[in-house]
Coordinates of C-alpha atoms in Angstrom, one line a residue:
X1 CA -15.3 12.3 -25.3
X2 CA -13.4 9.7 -27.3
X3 CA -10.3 11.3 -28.6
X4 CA -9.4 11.0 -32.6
X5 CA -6.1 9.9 -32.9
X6 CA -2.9 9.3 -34.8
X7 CA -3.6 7.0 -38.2
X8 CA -3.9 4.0 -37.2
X9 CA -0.4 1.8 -37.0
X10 CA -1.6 -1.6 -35.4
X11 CA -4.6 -4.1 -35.9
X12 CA -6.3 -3.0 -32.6
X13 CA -6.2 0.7 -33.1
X14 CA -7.7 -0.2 -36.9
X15 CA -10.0 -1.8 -35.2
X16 CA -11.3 1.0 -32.8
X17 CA -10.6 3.6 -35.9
X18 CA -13.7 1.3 -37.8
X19 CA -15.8 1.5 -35.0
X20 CA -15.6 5.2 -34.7
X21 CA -16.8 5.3 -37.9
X22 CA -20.0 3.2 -37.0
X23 CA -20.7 4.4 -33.6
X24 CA -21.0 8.2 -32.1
X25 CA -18.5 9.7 -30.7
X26 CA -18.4 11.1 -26.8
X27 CA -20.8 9.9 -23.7
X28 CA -24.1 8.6 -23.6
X29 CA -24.6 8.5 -20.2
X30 CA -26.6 5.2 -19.3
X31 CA -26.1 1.6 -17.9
X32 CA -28.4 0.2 -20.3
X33 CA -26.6 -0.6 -23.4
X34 CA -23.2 -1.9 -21.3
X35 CA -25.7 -4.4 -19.8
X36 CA -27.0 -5.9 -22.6
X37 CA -23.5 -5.8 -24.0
X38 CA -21.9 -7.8 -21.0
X39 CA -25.0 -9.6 -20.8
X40 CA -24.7 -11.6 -24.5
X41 CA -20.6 -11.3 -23.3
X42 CA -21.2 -13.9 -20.3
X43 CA -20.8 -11.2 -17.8
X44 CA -16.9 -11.1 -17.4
X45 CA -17.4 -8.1 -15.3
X46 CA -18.6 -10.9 -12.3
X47 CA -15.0 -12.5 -13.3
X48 CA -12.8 -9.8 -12.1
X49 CA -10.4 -10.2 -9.1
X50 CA -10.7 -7.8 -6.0
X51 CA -11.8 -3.9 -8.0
X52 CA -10.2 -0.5 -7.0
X53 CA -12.9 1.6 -8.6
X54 CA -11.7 5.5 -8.8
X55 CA -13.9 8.6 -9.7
X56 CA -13.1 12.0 -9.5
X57 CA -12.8 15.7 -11.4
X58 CA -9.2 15.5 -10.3
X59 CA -6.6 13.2 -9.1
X60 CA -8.1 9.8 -10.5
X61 CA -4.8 9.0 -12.5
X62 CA -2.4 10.2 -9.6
X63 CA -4.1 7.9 -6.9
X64 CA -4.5 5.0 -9.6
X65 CA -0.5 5.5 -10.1
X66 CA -0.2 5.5 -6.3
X67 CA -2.2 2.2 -5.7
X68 CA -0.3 0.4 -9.0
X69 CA 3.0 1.2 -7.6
X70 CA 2.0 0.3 -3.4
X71 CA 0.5 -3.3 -5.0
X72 CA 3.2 -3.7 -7.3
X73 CA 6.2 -2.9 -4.6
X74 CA 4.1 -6.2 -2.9
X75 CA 4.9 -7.9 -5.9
X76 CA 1.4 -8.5 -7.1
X77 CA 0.1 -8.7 -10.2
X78 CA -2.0 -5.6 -11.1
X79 CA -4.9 -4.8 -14.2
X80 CA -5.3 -1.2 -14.5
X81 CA -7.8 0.7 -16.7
X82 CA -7.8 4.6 -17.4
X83 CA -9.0 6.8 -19.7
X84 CA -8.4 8.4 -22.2
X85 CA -4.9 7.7 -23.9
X86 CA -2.2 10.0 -24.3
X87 CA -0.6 8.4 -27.8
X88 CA -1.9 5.0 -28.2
X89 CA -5.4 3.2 -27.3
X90 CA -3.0 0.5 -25.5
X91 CA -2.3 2.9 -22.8
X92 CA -5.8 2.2 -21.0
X93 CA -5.2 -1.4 -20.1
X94 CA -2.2 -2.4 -18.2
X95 CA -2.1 -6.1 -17.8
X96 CA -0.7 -7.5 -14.5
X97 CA 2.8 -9.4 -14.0
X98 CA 2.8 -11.2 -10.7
X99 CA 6.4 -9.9 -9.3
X100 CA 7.0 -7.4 -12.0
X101 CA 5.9 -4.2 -13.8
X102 CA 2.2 -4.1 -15.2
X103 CA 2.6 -4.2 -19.5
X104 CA 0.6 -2.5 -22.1
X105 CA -1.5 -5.0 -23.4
X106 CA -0.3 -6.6 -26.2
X107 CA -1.8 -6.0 -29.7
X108 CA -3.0 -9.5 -30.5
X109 CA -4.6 -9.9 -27.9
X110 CA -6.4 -6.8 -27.9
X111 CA -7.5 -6.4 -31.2
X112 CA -8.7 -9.9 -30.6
X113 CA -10.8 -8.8 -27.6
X114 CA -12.3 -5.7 -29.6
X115 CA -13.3 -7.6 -32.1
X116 CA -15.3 -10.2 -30.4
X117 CA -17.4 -7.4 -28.4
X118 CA -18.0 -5.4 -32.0
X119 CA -19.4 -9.1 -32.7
X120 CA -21.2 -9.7 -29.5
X121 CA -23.0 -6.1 -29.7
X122 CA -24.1 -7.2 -33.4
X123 CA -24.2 -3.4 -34.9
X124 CA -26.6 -2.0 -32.5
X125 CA -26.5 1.6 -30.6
X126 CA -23.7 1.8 -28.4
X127 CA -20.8 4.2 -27.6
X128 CA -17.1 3.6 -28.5
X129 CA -16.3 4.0 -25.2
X130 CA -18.7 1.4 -24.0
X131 CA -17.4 -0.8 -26.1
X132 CA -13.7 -0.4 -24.8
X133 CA -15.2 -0.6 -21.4
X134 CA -16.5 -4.4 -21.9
X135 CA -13.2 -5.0 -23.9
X136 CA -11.7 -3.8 -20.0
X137 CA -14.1 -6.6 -18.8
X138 CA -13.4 -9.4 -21.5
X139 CA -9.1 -8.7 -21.1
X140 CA -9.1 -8.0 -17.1
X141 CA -11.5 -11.5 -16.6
X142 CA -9.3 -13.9 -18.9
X143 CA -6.0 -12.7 -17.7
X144 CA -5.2 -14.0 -13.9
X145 CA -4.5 -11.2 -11.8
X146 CA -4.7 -10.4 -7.9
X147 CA -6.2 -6.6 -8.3
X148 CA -7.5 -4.4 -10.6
X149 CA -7.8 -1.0 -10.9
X150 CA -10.6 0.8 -12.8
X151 CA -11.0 4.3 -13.4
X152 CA -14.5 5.8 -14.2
X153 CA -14.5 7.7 -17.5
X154 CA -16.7 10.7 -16.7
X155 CA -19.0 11.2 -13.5
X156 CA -19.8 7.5 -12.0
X157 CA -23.3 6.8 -11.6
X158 CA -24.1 6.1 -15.0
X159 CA -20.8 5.8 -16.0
X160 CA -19.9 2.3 -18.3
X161 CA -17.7 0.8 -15.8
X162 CA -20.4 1.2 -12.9
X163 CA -21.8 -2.4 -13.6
X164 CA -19.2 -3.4 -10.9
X165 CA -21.4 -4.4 -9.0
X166 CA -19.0 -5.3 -5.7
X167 CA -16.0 -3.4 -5.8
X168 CA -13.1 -4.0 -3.0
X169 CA -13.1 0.0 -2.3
X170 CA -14.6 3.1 -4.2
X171 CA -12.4 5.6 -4.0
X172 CA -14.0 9.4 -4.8
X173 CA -10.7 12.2 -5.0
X174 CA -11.4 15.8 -5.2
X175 CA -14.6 17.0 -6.9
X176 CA -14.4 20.3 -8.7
X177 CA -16.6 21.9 -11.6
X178 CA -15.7 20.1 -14.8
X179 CA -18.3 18.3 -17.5
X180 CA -21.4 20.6 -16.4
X181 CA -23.1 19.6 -19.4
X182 CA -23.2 16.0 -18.1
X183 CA -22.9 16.0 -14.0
X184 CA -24.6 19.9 -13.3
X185 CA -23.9 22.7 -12.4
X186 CA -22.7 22.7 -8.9
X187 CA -20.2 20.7 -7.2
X188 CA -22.9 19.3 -5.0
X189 CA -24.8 17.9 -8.2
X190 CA -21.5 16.6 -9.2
X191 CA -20.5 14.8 -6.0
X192 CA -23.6 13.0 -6.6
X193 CA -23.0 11.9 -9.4
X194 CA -19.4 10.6 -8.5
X195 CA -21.1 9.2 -5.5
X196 CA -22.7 6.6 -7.1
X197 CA -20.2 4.3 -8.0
X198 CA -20.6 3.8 -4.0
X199 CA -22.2 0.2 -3.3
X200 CA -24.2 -0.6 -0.4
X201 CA -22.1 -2.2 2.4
X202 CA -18.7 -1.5 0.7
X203 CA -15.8 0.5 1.6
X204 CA -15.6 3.9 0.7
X205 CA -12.6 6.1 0.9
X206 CA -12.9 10.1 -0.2
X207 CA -10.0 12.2 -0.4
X208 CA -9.3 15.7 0.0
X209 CA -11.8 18.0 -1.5
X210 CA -11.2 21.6 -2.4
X211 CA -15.0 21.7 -2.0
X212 CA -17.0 21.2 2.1
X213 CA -20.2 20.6 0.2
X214 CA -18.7 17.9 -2.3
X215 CA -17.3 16.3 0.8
X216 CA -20.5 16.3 2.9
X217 CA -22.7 14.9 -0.2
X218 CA -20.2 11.8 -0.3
X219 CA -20.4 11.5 3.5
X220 CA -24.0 11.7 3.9
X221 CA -24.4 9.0 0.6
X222 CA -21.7 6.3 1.8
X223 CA -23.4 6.9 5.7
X224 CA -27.1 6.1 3.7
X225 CA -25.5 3.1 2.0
X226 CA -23.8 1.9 5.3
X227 CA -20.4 1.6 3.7
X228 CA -17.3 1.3 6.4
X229 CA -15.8 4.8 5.1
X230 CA -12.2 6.8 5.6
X231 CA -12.1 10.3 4.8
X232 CA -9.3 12.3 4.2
X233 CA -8.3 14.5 7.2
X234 CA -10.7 13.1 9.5
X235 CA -9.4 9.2 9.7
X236 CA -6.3 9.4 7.7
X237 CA -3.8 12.6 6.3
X238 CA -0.7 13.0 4.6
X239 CA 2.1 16.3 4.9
X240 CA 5.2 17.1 4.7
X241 CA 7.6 17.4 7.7
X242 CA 11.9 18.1 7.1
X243 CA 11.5 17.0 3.7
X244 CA 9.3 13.9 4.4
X245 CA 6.4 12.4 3.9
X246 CA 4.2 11.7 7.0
X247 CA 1.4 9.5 6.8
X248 CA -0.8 8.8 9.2
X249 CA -4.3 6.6 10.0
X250 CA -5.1 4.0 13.1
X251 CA -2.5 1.7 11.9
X252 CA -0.3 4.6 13.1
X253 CA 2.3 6.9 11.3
X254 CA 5.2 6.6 8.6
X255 CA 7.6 8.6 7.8
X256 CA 8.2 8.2 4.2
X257 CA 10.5 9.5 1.1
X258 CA 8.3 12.8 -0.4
X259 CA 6.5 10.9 -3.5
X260 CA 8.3 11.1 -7.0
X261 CA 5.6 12.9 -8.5
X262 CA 6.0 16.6 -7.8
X263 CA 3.8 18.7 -5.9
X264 CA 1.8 19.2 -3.1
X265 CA -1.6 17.8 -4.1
X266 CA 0.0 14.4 -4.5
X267 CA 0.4 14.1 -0.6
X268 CA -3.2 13.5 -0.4
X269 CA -3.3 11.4 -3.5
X270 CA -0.8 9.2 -2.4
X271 CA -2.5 9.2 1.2
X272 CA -5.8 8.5 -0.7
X273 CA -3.9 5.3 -2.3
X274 CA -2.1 4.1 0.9
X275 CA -5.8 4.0 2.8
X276 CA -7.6 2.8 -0.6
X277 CA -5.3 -0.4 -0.4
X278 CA -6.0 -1.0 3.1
X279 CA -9.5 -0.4 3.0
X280 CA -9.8 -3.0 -0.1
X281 CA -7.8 -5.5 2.2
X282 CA -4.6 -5.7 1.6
X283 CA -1.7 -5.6 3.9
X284 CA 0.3 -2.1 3.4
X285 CA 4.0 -2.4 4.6
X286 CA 6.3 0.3 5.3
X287 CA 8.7 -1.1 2.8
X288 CA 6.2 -1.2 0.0
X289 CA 5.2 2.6 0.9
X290 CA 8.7 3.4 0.6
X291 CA 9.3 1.8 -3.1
X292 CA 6.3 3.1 -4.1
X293 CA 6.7 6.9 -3.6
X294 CA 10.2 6.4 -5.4
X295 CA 8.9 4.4 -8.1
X296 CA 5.3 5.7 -8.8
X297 CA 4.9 6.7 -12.6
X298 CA 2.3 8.9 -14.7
X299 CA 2.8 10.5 -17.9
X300 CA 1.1 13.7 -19.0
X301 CA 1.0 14.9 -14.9
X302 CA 3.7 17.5 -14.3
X303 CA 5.6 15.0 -16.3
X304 CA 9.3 16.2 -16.4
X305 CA 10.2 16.0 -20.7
X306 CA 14.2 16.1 -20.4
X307 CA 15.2 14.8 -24.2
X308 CA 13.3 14.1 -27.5
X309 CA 12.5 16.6 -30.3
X310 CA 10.4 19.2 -28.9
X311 CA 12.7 19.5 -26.1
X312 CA 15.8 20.3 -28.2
X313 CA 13.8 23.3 -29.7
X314 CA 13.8 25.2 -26.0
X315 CA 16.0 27.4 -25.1
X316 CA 19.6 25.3 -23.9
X317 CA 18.7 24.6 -20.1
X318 CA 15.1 24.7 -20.0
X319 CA 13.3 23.2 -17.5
X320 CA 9.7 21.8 -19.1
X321 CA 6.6 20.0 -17.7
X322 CA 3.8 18.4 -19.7
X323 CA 0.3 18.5 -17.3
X324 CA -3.0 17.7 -19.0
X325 CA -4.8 19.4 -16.2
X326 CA -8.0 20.9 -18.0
X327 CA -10.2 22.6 -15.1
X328 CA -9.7 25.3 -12.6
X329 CA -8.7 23.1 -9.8
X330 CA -6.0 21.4 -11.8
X331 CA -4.8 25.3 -12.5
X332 CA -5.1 25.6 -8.8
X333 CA -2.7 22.6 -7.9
X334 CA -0.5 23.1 -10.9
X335 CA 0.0 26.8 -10.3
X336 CA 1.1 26.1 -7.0
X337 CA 3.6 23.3 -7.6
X338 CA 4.9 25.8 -9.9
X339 CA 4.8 28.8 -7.8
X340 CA 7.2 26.6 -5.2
X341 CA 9.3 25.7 -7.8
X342 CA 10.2 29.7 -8.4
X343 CA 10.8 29.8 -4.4
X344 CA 13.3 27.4 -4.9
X345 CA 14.8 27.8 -7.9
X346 CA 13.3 31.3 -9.7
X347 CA 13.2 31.2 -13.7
X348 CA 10.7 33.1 -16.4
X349 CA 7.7 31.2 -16.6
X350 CA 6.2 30.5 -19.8
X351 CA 2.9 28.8 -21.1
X352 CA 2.2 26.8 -24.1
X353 CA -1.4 26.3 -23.4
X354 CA -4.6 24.0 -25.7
X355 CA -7.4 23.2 -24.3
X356 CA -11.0 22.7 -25.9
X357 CA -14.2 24.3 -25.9
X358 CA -15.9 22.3 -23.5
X359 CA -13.5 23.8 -20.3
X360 CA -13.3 27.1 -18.8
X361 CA -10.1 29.1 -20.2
X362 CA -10.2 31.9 -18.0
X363 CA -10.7 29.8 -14.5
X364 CA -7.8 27.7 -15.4
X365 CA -5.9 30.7 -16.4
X366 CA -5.9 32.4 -13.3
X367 CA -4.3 30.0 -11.0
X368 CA -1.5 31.7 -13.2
X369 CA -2.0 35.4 -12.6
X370 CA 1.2 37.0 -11.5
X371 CA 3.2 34.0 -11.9
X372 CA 3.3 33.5 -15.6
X373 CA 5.3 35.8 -17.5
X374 CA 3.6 34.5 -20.9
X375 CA 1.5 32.4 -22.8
X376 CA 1.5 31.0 -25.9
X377 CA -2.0 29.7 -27.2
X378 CA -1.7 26.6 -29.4
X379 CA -3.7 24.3 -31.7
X380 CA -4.8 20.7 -30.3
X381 CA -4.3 18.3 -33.2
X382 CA -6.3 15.0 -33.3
X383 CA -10.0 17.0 -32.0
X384 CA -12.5 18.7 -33.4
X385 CA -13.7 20.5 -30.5
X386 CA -10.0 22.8 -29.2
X387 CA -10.3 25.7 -28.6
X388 CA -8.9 28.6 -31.6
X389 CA -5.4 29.9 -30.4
X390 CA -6.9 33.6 -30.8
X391 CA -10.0 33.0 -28.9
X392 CA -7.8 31.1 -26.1
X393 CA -5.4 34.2 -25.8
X394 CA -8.2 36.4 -25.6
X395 CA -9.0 34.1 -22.1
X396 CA -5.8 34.7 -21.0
X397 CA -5.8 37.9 -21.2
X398 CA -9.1 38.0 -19.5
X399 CA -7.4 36.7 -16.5
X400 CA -4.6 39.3 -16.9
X401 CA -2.1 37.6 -18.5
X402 CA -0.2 38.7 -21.6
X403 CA -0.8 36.1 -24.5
X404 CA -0.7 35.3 -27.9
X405 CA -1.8 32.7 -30.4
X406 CA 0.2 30.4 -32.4
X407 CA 0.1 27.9 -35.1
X408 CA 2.1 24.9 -33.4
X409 CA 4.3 23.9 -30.2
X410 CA 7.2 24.5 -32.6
X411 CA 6.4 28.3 -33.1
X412 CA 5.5 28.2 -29.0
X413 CA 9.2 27.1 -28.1
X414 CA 10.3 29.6 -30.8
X415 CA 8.7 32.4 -29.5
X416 CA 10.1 31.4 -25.5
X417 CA 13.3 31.4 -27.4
X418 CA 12.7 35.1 -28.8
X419 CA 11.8 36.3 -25.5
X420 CA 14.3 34.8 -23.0
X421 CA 17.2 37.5 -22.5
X422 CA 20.9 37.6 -22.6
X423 CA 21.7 36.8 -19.1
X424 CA 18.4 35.3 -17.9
X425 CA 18.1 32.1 -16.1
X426 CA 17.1 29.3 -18.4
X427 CA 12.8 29.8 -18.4
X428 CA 11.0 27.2 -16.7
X429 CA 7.9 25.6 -20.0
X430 CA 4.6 24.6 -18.7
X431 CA 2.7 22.9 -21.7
X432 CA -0.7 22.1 -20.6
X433 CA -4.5 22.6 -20.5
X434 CA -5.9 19.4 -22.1
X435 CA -4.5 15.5 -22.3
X436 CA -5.4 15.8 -26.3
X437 CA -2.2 18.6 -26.1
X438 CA -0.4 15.8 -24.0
X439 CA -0.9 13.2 -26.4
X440 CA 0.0 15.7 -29.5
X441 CA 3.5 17.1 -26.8
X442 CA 4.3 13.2 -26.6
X443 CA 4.0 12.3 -29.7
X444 CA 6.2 15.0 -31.3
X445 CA 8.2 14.8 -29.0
X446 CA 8.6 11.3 -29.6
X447 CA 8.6 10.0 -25.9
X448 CA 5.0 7.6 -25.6
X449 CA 4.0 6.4 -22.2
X450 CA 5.3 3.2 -21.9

């Protein structure tokens, strides 16, 4: 789904705003208009340097952080694509600086680049998000760059970026339920799907999956396709030992600082990264592992928010996270990086949760049973499909929390305020449930990714 967003306050994002007026909104799966798009474009999608292509229900945007940062300690220059945005369209395409930090594209240039595919595709059917996928071709193809990194928008096999046609590695993280309506309704169906942004003869690594049938779909499909493949926990696994990261795969082990982005699950997504790199043929060094795990960024994922507006409207102390997990198994991994911060630290847990009407409320909702003191149901701003604040509580309470709706975050942090007692520790603030609540948290909040 293509996000509506904030008015628009630069040319590029005026120009996007115009062509959601002309074009539908959401996924069409299918590879046939992208084609003929790239096609009267020249093909810049042949143009690309070495591709890191990532699909997954959950973890694409950790293990894309992961492999930015690991390139980027080597002091290459790295392209990356995701989707969607958080705040601002520009957030999807990094460009890379050879020996430096990847940048937001710059405005010029990419309202320039939107504006010649509008042209190229001459008013005919097409998605927004297609377009912005060849715009990812056009911008990734005339910048120089060693690597780039492309995340699939939904599933893979019909997705718009799958007209990479000889990608360096495909990645696949974990596969959970998620988009039914699209993918099916099983996690086999699904993993199929994902699976076919696999190409015959090129590396494939999977990472963990929450799911043995997921996992033995993308085994049997990158065994059929005779791609060289690494799968997580057979040839290559990540944990923690004495406050350490161990890696290991046949280049041997490292014992590495625990990664800067909190939580179990991100182990494996940085182990994912670590053999994604190798496998696409770069050299991996112990000293770029190491600067990576202390430098790896990713807003919106158990993102620490420790200043800005909404944050002085907690309670004096409070410690908050912004996730846009959406889907039971984000709940899953969330829940329990949450449940080991009480262990360590025990506060009141509160959450502000949004989501919209295409998830399931009451799986996510349960990873919190017994661990959540309270939720507060809120309005996503900037989509016409959330979920209404009264029918959301309802889903919490379904999974046996007490909850109750509100108008806005404001009213949210209010309402923890009312609730946190006299000689309480300071609460501990999950906001989460959709990256459209991220987007609205970061924008009030007045903190943009960056």
């Amino acid at each position: 789904m293509i996000p509506m967003h904030q008015p628009a306050t630069s040319e590029a994002a005026r120009e996007i705003e115009r062509l959601l007026g002309l074009h539908p909104k959401g996924f069409d799966l299918s590879l046939d208009r992208i084609t003929r798009l790239l096609d009267v474009l020249g093909n810049p999608q042949r143009r690309l340097p070495p591709v890191i292509h990532v699909a997954g229900t959950n973890g694409k945007g950790s293990v894309t952080a992961f492999s930015r940062a690991l390139l980027e300690a080597a002091g290459l220059a790295v392209h990356v694509h995701t989707s969607p945005h958080l705040v601002n369209w520009h957030e999807r395409y990094r460009i890379g600086v050879r020996g430096g930090r990847g940048q937001l594209v710059d405005d010029a240039v990419f309202a320039d680049a939107v504006r010649r595919v509008a042209e190229a595709n001459g008013g005919q059917k097409i998605t927004v998000f297609e377009i912005l996928t060849a715009v990812t071709f056009i911008l990734f193809s005339e910048q120089p760059a060693d690597v780039a990194i492309i995340e699939v928008g939904l599933g893979g096999r019909f997705d718009a970026t799958n007209v990479i046609a000889d990608p360096a590695v495909s990645v696949i993280m974990p596969i959970s339920l998620d988009h039914q309506a699209y993918l099916g309704d099983s996690v086999e169906l699904i993993a199929a799907e994902k699976a076919g942004i696999m190409k015959r003869g090129h590396p494939v690594v999977i990472g963990q999956q929450p799911f043995e049938a997921a996992r033995e779909v993308l085994i049997a499909t990158a065994e059929r396709l005779g791609c060289p493949l690494q799968v997580f926990g057979q040839d290559f696994v990540a944990y923690e030992e004495f406050g350490r990261l161990i890696y290991q795969d046949e280049h041997g082990l490292s014992d590495l600082p625990l990664p800067r982005l909190p939580g179990r699950h991100q182990y494996a997504n940085a182990a994912a990264a670590i053999r994604a790199i190798r496998s696409a043929g770069f050299t991996v060094t112990e000293a770029m592992m190491d600067k990576a795990m202390a430098s790896v960024e990713w807003a919106g994922r158990l993102q620490r928010l420790t200043e800005g507006a909404l944050v002085a409207e907690a309670p004096e102390g409070s410690e908050i996270w912004l996730d846009g997990g959406h889907n039971p198994g984000a709940g899953d991994v969330i829940a329990e990086t949450m449940a080991s911060f009480e262990e360590r630290q025990p506060r009141p847990l509160f959450l502000i949760i949004g989501m919209i009407n295409t998830k399931d409320p009451v799986g996510y909702f349960r990873a919190f049973s017994g661990l959540a003191e309270y939720v507060f149901a809120v309005p996503i701003h900037g989509s016409d499909a959330g979920i209404d604040p009264v029918v959301l509580a309802s889903a919490a309470y379904d999974a046996e929390l007490v909850a109750e709706p509100v108008s806005s975050l404001g009213e949210a942090l209010a309402g923890v305020r009312r609730l946190t007692k006299a000689g309480d520790p300071p609460p501990r603030i999950l906001i989460g449930g959709s990256l459209y609540l991220a987007g609205n948290v970061l924008s009030e909040n007045s903190t943009p990714p960056t």
